[in-house]
Amino acid sequence: MTADDLYQAEIVARAKSGAGDSRLDPHDARATVDNPLCGDRVTLDLSLAAGHVVALGHRTRGCALCQAAAETLRRCAPGMAPSEAPAHREALAAYLAGRQDLPERLADFSAFAPVRSHPSRQGCVLLPFEAFIEAAAMVDPDRR
Amino acid sequence: MTFDPAALRAQFPILARRVRGQPLHYLDSAATAQVPLAVLDAVRTHDAMHRANVHRGVHALAEEATQAYEAARGAVAGWLNVAPDEVIFTSGATAAINLVAQSWTRSLSPGDEILLTELEHHSNIVPWQLAAERQGLVLRALPATAEGRIDLAALPAMVGARTKLIAATHVSNVTGAVTDVAALVAAARSCGAKLLLDGSQRAPHGPLDIPALGADFYVFTGHKLYGPNGIGALWARREILAAMPPFLGGGEMIRRVTIERSTYADPPRRFEAGTPPIAQAIGLGAAIGFLSTLDWSAVAAHEMSLTQRLLDGLAADRRIRIFGPAGLQSRIGVVSFDMEGAHPHDICQILDARGVACRGGHHCAQPLMDRFDLAGTTRASIGIYNDASDIDALLDGLDEVARRLCA
Ligand SMILES: Cc1ncc(COP(=O)(O)O)c(C=O)c1O
């Protein structure tokens, strides 16, 4: 597996979209997480209605994989329940580890298939999900 | 004393391997240097022929192992130009700094100050934070200049009667800047403080004369000095070591043990509790033996010409910013840079596919990254075995990064 597979046009395009600031104001929950290994940082906002994500926004200071993953999550998140955030992270981690296929809701992450052979980069793809989990945990219980 | 770059490369078997189908261009020696045959052979010969515990047995193997271990201590002492009984083997620079931070600081009082710098590796920050928490010490830090050096102009305002220690890197692992040690020595002397230098990045660039340098403590780590992992050293003057209480307790470091209390061995054994990393120490001794055959003025000229080639190549790309001295004055071949529109990890990944090994990230120097307002940099670091083809492979790789990610 080479850098060619990793930085295919689709990932680079999503990384470029993900480089912008799509944070939400107002928002119902916000969390910032750092990757202690590389210093990458994702700030992620959730806006909710009737117990589900209506919109997810983020500002990501990170590598192309992290930015592309945050952007992909932004597209997939509407309709997800905050309480499901940990399960989505596990599903993506299992996919990247080669243990299972992607669930329907995360189908867009198939663009990250080449990352399966780069274990050292899988944390980059998962970082936005760590932020999602933290933000989801902050959601007012009445709104979950 | 010789230096023939091609012959030298041949001494490092790993440089002959291919990575991702390409010749290996190893530009990450500041993280870990590769080991020459002399080191591989010394470690193997020790384990194959002389393996035994040290300082404990009277049988032949124990005698041989002890002799080899102490000879390695002598080699380290020679590299630093100090006495062997002032050299303590540790598992690395981190362990050496922790030893000082846990032991020497015991005599300090709440409110006493330790002066660090913004350029420090985390291993010269966190141990002092732990000591400060325990003892009520105050930590301060000299800022970094825009050029990535210690800002010496801030020194007068930062040292005072309460300053007990200045702990600074001898060479930055991010910017490659060589510290003006004389200025730190003068500041330390002016207030009666001690000076600890982290020589992890300096030691691989030639033999040292620590007494002439004027430091009170000096640490380095073996795996950056073309030696094995898991070995490093602390040097301190005899009278300082003699006054320091033990850090770790156990076998080897005692004089007499009863259930209630123990008395301790003299340094260096007092600070080498338990079975030390014997083969690693012997490997480090072999590394120093190997390095001692080189003509270091020729090595320095070689490393500097490669550094210039790299700096010139980077300066030619307007997207690239160098974090560190732009010239060769008081710097070594550790070069950090940032490329507009490309993240260090993406840069390193694309370089990796071309067989070029560089390091991207914060380099365990987050305060310095904060100073530059960066998450990380890409770092190329030059060792004795690098040649122009390594630099050119890196520069070609950066052209590809620009094409793919910065378009
Ligand atoms: C300047 C500096 N100090 C300390 C260290 C820590 O060395 P070690 O991890 O071998 O203890 C390093 C290496 O990572 C370094 O570059």
XYZ file of C-alpha atoms and ligand atoms in Angstrom:
567
model
C 0.000 0.000 0.000
C 1.460 3.339 -0.968
C 0.708 6.982 -0.390
C -1.119 6.901 -3.728
C -3.937 4.861 -2.235
C -4.078 6.934 0.917
C -4.220 10.320 -0.762
C -6.641 9.521 -3.562
C -8.577 12.443 -4.988
C -11.690 11.786 -2.898
C -9.813 11.962 0.416
C -7.879 15.059 -0.636
C -11.121 16.753 -1.726
C -12.857 15.942 1.540
C -9.790 17.100 3.483
C -9.957 20.433 1.682
C -13.645 20.847 2.601
C -12.798 19.721 6.123
C -10.086 22.346 6.476
C -12.667 25.089 6.812
C -14.522 26.137 9.931
C -18.021 24.623 10.033
C -18.602 25.118 13.747
C -22.181 25.834 14.725
C -23.358 28.888 16.607
C -25.562 28.364 18.452
C -24.934 24.702 19.316
C -26.234 22.273 21.913
C -22.869 20.731 22.733
C -19.253 21.401 21.951
C -16.149 19.353 22.688
C -12.476 19.701 21.820
C -10.138 16.727 21.766
C -6.429 16.443 21.051
C -4.448 13.542 19.735
C -1.598 13.420 22.259
C 0.685 11.708 19.750
C 0.630 14.419 17.117
C -1.124 17.420 18.642
C -3.994 17.354 16.160
C -7.148 18.945 17.500
C -10.839 18.670 16.653
C -13.470 21.014 18.014
C -16.874 19.564 17.270
C -20.359 21.045 17.691
C -23.721 19.297 17.781
C -27.107 20.759 17.159
C -29.993 18.505 18.181
C -33.718 18.138 17.861
C -36.015 15.404 19.154
C -33.068 13.426 20.494
C -31.164 13.292 17.232
C -28.340 15.171 15.574
C -29.637 17.802 13.198
C -26.243 19.186 12.329
C -22.616 18.561 13.210
C -19.936 21.159 12.646
C -16.231 21.182 13.363
C -12.953 22.951 13.191
C -10.104 20.534 12.661
C -6.449 21.337 12.942
C -5.040 18.112 11.691
C -3.722 15.977 8.887
C -5.596 15.300 5.666
C -6.984 12.023 7.037
C -8.285 13.701 10.179
C -9.818 16.575 8.243
C -11.385 14.246 5.704
C -12.766 12.059 8.499
C -14.260 15.060 10.306
C -15.845 16.178 7.072
C -17.220 12.705 6.366
C -18.654 12.555 9.872
C -20.262 15.961 9.345
C -22.090 14.494 6.356
C -23.099 11.236 8.045
C -24.114 12.561 11.448
C -27.596 14.014 10.862
C -30.119 11.524 12.211
C -27.697 9.825 14.604
C -28.589 9.670 18.284
C -25.873 11.100 20.578
C -26.079 7.965 22.719
C -24.956 5.932 19.699
C -21.686 7.857 19.294
C -19.513 5.245 21.067
C -21.030 2.446 18.979
C -20.295 4.339 15.760
C -16.709 4.819 16.840
C -16.372 1.118 17.598
C -17.867 0.204 14.244
C -15.420 2.423 12.401
C -12.470 1.175 14.484
C -13.469 -2.428 13.722
C -13.702 -1.600 10.025
C -10.269 0.031 10.006
C -8.854 -2.946 11.885
C -10.234 -5.186 9.129
C -12.606 -6.988 11.472
C -15.939 -6.037 9.914
C -17.673 -4.142 7.129
C -19.044 -0.661 7.558
C -22.584 -0.296 8.831
C -24.955 1.469 6.457
C -24.795 4.770 8.349
C -21.017 4.989 7.985
C -20.930 3.810 4.369
C -19.218 7.045 3.309
C -16.148 5.987 5.254
C -15.385 3.368 2.609
C -13.104 6.012 1.069
C -10.815 5.309 4.032
C -10.285 1.652 3.095
C -6.553 2.205 2.366
C -6.051 3.312 5.981
C -6.705 -0.315 6.955
C -3.111 -1.089 6.075
C -1.707 1.920 7.962
C -2.392 1.202 11.654
C -0.360 4.252 12.718
C -2.850 6.508 10.898
C -6.100 4.999 12.152
C -6.141 7.303 15.176
C -6.275 10.237 12.736
C -9.555 8.931 11.289
C -11.005 8.162 14.713
C -10.178 11.517 16.336
C -13.385 13.246 15.149
C -15.349 10.367 16.680
C -13.619 10.922 20.015
C -14.810 14.515 19.825
C -18.293 13.299 18.841
C -18.396 11.015 21.908
C -17.289 13.829 24.218
C -19.780 16.289 22.776
C -22.559 13.693 22.962
C -21.768 13.110 26.630
C -22.272 16.800 27.310
C -25.720 16.933 25.803
C -28.293 17.928 28.364
C -30.060 14.650 29.362
C -33.418 16.206 28.479
C -32.273 16.665 24.909
C -30.642 13.265 24.392
C 41.193 8.893 12.268
C 39.383 8.541 8.982
C 36.174 9.558 7.342
C 35.072 7.947 4.107
C 31.308 8.428 3.785
C 30.745 5.452 1.467
C 32.809 3.085 3.597
C 31.049 4.374 6.688
C 27.602 3.686 5.211
C 28.653 0.104 4.584
C 29.106 -0.326 8.334
C 25.355 0.143 8.875
C 23.586 -2.958 7.518
C 20.099 -1.443 7.734
C 21.022 1.207 5.161
C 21.228 -1.527 2.528
C 17.604 -2.546 2.901
C 14.778 -1.334 0.735
C 11.641 0.235 2.121
C 8.397 0.173 0.124
C 10.433 -0.976 -2.831
C 12.797 2.009 -2.629
C 16.285 2.480 -1.229
C 16.069 3.656 2.373
C 16.796 7.345 2.971
C 16.992 7.541 6.738
C 16.601 11.123 7.939
C 15.340 10.452 11.454
C 18.563 9.983 13.395
C 17.512 12.622 15.934
C 14.757 10.214 16.997
C 16.938 7.104 16.878
C 20.185 6.596 15.032
C 21.021 3.330 13.297
C 23.667 1.018 14.732
C 26.925 -0.031 13.069
C 28.158 -3.622 12.823
C 30.573 -2.912 15.663
C 27.610 -2.448 18.019
C 25.629 -5.412 16.693
C 28.714 -7.607 17.041
C 29.563 -6.392 20.531
C 26.073 -7.098 21.848
C 25.941 -10.501 20.185
C 29.420 -11.476 21.362
C 28.567 -10.451 24.903
C 25.405 -12.558 24.953
C 27.024 -15.456 23.102
C 30.274 -15.610 25.049
C 30.347 -13.519 28.215
C 26.771 -13.192 29.480
C 26.556 -13.021 33.264
C 25.421 -10.619 35.948
C 27.890 -7.932 36.927
C 29.587 -7.140 40.248
C 28.273 -10.300 41.884
C 30.056 -13.389 40.738
C 33.582 -14.676 40.904
C 33.267 -17.055 37.984
C 34.960 -16.260 34.720
C 31.865 -15.076 32.884
C 30.928 -12.721 35.714
C 34.437 -11.317 35.726
C 34.358 -10.803 31.965
C 30.900 -9.227 31.982
C 31.878 -6.886 34.811
C 35.056 -5.910 33.049
C 33.199 -5.190 29.796
C 30.500 -3.220 31.610
C 33.059 -1.078 33.410
C 35.031 -0.646 30.191
C 31.843 0.750 28.642
C 31.641 3.219 31.514
C 35.190 4.186 30.671
C 34.230 4.700 27.028
C 31.373 7.012 28.017
C 33.726 8.903 30.315
C 36.154 9.260 27.425
C 33.440 10.647 25.135
C 32.606 13.285 27.743
C 36.216 13.776 28.966
C 35.246 13.051 32.578
C 36.186 10.460 35.208
C 34.489 7.031 34.937
C 33.278 7.060 38.551
C 31.234 10.175 37.764
C 29.275 8.341 35.048
C 26.014 6.632 35.981
C 24.347 4.285 33.552
C 20.614 4.844 33.218
C 18.042 3.543 30.769
C 18.238 6.782 28.774
C 18.156 10.554 28.997
C 14.648 10.498 30.469
C 15.709 8.228 33.316
C 18.846 10.310 33.911
C 16.834 13.525 34.251
C 14.290 11.821 36.487
C 17.135 10.614 38.684
C 18.353 14.183 39.215
C 14.802 15.508 39.601
C 13.928 12.896 42.228
C 17.212 12.792 44.119
C 19.131 16.048 43.885
C 16.034 18.210 44.452
C 15.501 16.633 47.913
C 17.738 19.291 49.414
C 15.676 22.160 47.953
C 13.074 24.157 49.860
C 9.587 25.274 48.917
C 9.786 28.399 46.782
C 13.155 27.469 45.289
C 13.188 27.880 41.519
C 14.179 25.735 38.577
C 14.690 27.539 35.313
C 13.848 25.592 32.143
C 13.488 26.809 28.561
C 10.687 26.715 26.017
C 12.876 24.548 23.804
C 12.951 21.559 26.121
C 11.944 18.035 25.236
C 9.105 16.863 27.496
C 11.632 14.674 29.296
C 13.345 17.845 30.557
C 10.042 19.392 31.661
C 7.775 16.765 33.190
C 10.303 15.345 35.710
C 10.741 18.871 37.103
C 6.986 19.333 37.313
C 6.747 16.143 39.367
C 9.546 17.348 41.652
C 7.984 20.811 41.897
C 4.651 19.343 42.919
C 6.260 17.220 45.586
C 8.596 19.870 46.989
C 6.747 23.122 46.354
C 9.328 24.303 43.824
C 8.644 27.015 41.264
C 9.296 26.361 37.581
C 10.116 29.137 35.159
C 11.106 28.976 31.511
C 13.332 31.058 29.290
C 11.441 31.906 26.097
C 12.496 30.880 22.603
C 13.474 33.440 19.989
C 11.798 33.562 16.579
C 14.898 31.795 15.244
C 14.293 28.859 17.579
C 17.084 29.554 20.048
C 16.998 30.113 23.800
C 16.341 33.825 24.361
C 19.389 34.702 26.434
C 18.330 38.333 26.694
C 15.673 37.136 29.144
C 18.265 35.526 31.426
C 18.951 38.429 33.823
C 15.273 38.811 34.640
C 14.789 35.071 35.116
C 17.586 34.171 37.535
C 17.792 35.265 41.117
C 18.624 34.217 44.637
C 15.973 31.485 44.566
C 17.198 29.905 41.352
C 18.779 26.573 42.254
C 19.035 24.911 38.866
C 19.034 25.819 35.211
C 18.018 22.794 33.111
C 18.425 23.372 29.399
C 18.956 21.447 26.230
C 22.458 21.567 24.752
C 20.988 21.269 21.252
C 17.302 21.594 20.384
C 15.736 18.419 19.016
C 13.335 20.598 16.994
C 15.305 23.550 15.661
C 18.841 22.152 15.717
C 20.057 25.286 17.526
C 23.165 24.812 19.665
C 22.847 26.506 23.037
C 25.304 29.195 24.100
C 26.381 27.257 27.180
C 28.799 29.942 28.389
C 25.903 32.347 28.908
C 24.007 29.769 30.972
C 27.100 28.913 32.995
C 27.643 32.605 33.774
C 24.018 33.040 34.807
C 24.111 29.942 36.988
C 27.378 31.003 38.642
C 25.985 34.494 39.303
C 23.313 33.087 41.590
C 24.942 29.896 42.822
C 22.651 27.654 40.784
C 23.650 24.392 39.144
C 23.419 23.813 35.393
C 22.031 20.622 33.863
C 22.463 20.150 30.141
C 20.415 17.686 28.130
C 22.996 16.485 25.639
C 20.771 13.948 23.875
C 21.087 15.769 20.550
C 24.628 17.016 21.037
C 26.387 13.818 21.998
C 25.953 12.222 18.518
C 27.821 15.090 16.875
C 31.268 14.564 18.294
C 33.251 14.061 21.472
C 32.675 16.514 24.306
C 34.759 18.281 26.897
C 32.307 18.635 29.763
C 34.730 20.197 32.277
C 35.524 22.922 29.734
C 31.804 23.393 29.075
C 31.178 24.125 32.749
C 27.966 22.159 33.304
C 27.220 20.456 36.638
C 25.022 17.687 35.230
C 25.065 16.238 31.720
C 22.729 13.592 30.326
C 22.452 11.763 27.023
C 20.822 8.690 25.557
C 22.530 5.791 23.810
C 20.130 5.076 20.965
C 20.787 8.484 19.428
C 24.535 7.908 19.744
C 24.474 4.942 17.324
C 24.101 2.580 20.287
C 21.384 0.254 21.607
C 18.060 1.210 23.168
C 17.590 1.164 26.910
C 20.900 2.729 27.851
C 21.941 6.279 28.594
C 24.068 8.133 31.067
C 24.126 10.810 33.698
C 27.322 12.619 34.498
C 27.720 14.902 37.501
C 30.706 16.101 39.470
C 31.857 13.678 42.174
C 30.958 15.942 45.104
C 27.453 16.539 43.772
C 26.842 12.811 43.312
C 28.285 12.058 46.746
C 25.709 14.337 48.377
C 22.735 12.920 46.468
C 20.444 10.373 48.145
C 19.549 7.206 46.217
C 16.635 7.367 43.823
C 15.736 3.708 43.221
C 16.436 1.144 45.925
C 17.433 -2.475 45.415
C 20.388 -4.713 44.844
C 23.761 -3.411 43.686
C 23.310 0.035 45.228
C 23.776 -0.910 48.881
C 26.624 -1.329 51.303
C 24.772 -3.167 54.104
C 21.098 -4.061 54.419
C 19.159 -5.006 57.539
C 15.403 -5.219 57.732
C 15.223 -1.795 59.392
C 17.692 0.215 57.367
C 20.414 0.191 54.758
C 23.568 2.050 53.977
C 24.366 2.863 50.409
C 27.195 2.294 48.026
C 29.255 5.179 46.733
C 28.400 6.642 43.332
C 28.061 5.496 40.647
C 26.730 2.196 42.090
C 24.434 4.061 44.516
C 22.370 5.106 41.503
C 22.395 1.810 39.613
C 19.886 -0.272 41.574
C 19.214 -3.757 40.302
C 20.783 -5.553 37.374
C 21.748 -2.849 34.921
C 21.245 -3.065 31.146
C 24.579 -4.833 30.718
C 24.542 -5.779 27.038
C 23.171 -2.346 26.167
C 25.957 -0.619 28.076
C 28.518 -2.771 26.285
C 26.840 -1.898 22.978
C 27.059 1.777 23.844
C 30.733 1.359 24.664
C 31.200 -0.251 21.244
C 29.348 2.615 19.563
C 31.671 5.108 21.207
C 34.651 2.970 20.264
C 33.475 3.034 16.657
C 32.778 6.782 16.694
C 36.156 7.454 18.258
C 37.892 6.197 15.114
C 36.287 8.955 13.014
C 37.841 12.251 12.067
C 35.245 14.521 13.635
C 36.227 17.694 11.859
C 35.614 15.829 8.584
C 32.328 14.410 9.894
C 31.167 17.860 10.986
C 32.080 19.325 7.592
C 30.133 16.507 5.893
C 27.058 16.938 8.096
C 27.140 20.709 7.642
C 27.408 20.492 3.863
C 24.328 18.232 3.829
C 22.541 20.634 6.175
C 23.327 23.510 3.811
C 22.048 21.482 0.848
C 18.822 20.819 2.733
C 18.380 24.423 3.914
C 18.964 25.681 0.373
C 16.464 23.210 -1.084
C 13.804 24.118 1.473
C 14.398 27.857 1.053
C 13.750 27.505 -2.678
C 10.118 26.518 -2.026
C 7.984 29.506 -1.066
C 5.434 27.268 0.704
C 8.069 26.134 3.196
C 8.973 27.892 6.432
C 11.984 26.719 8.433
C 11.741 26.735 12.236
C 15.283 27.152 13.358
C 18.446 28.965 12.402
C 18.508 29.764 8.675
C 22.318 29.461 8.525
C 24.906 27.007 9.783
C 26.110 29.144 12.687
C 25.656 27.274 15.996
C 23.337 24.640 14.600
C 23.410 20.958 13.770
C 21.659 19.031 11.012
C 18.262 18.837 12.680
C 15.924 20.837 10.447
C 12.250 21.468 11.189
C 9.887 22.999 8.698
C 6.280 23.615 7.877
C 4.714 23.449 4.426
C 1.687 25.562 3.737
C -1.329 23.372 2.989
C 0.280 20.097 4.063
C 0.238 18.501 7.487
C 3.473 16.948 8.810
C 1.970 13.472 8.983
C 0.738 13.643 5.418
C 4.147 14.888 4.318
C 5.883 12.033 6.149
C 3.452 9.487 4.719
C 4.129 10.588 1.152
C 7.870 10.648 1.855
C 7.631 7.158 3.349
C 6.250 5.778 0.089
C 9.509 7.001 -1.483
C 11.676 5.336 1.154
C 12.379 8.628 2.941
C 12.087 8.386 6.736
C 11.324 11.749 8.379
C 9.536 12.612 11.581
C 6.349 14.675 11.766
C 4.638 15.924 14.903
C 5.372 17.915 18.024
C 8.673 16.105 18.694
C 7.831 15.963 22.419
C 8.236 19.741 22.548
C 4.704 21.046 22.852
C 5.659 24.297 24.622
C 7.832 25.164 21.613
C 5.001 24.259 19.220
C 2.751 26.591 21.230
C 5.393 29.318 20.910
C 5.279 28.942 17.127
C 1.494 28.366 17.185
C 1.851 25.046 15.373
C 0.485 21.564 15.989
C 3.717 20.118 14.699
C 6.529 20.330 12.197
C 8.220 17.995 9.766
C 11.763 17.252 10.842
C 14.683 15.874 8.887
C 17.765 14.993 10.883
C 21.177 14.174 9.515
C 23.541 11.528 10.839
C 27.074 10.493 10.024
C 25.912 8.045 7.334
C 23.701 10.359 5.287
C 24.703 11.543 1.841
C 23.477 13.954 -0.802
C 21.136 11.332 -2.281
C 19.175 11.327 0.993
C 18.685 15.094 0.904
C 17.723 15.045 -2.768
C 15.222 12.227 -2.199
C 13.619 14.318 0.528
C 13.446 17.432 -1.640
C 11.983 15.440 -4.560
C 9.432 13.978 -2.174
C 8.418 17.454 -1.029
C 7.776 18.379 -4.667
C 5.378 15.452 -4.838
C 3.692 16.558 -1.599
C 3.160 20.008 -3.099
C 1.700 18.540 -6.289
C -0.674 16.235 -4.459
C -1.792 18.211 -1.439
C -1.114 21.876 -2.102
C -2.499 22.147 -5.640
C 16.571 16.672 23.495
C 16.084 15.334 23.967
N 16.045 15.078 25.272
C 15.634 13.897 25.748
C 15.207 12.893 24.913
C 14.714 11.621 25.521
O 15.530 10.524 25.250
P 15.089 9.080 25.747
O 13.674 8.897 25.278
O 16.021 8.153 25.069
O 15.183 9.047 27.224
C 15.222 13.125 23.532
C 14.790 12.093 22.577
O 13.699 11.801 22.274
C 15.665 14.375 23.053
O 15.677 14.643 21.746
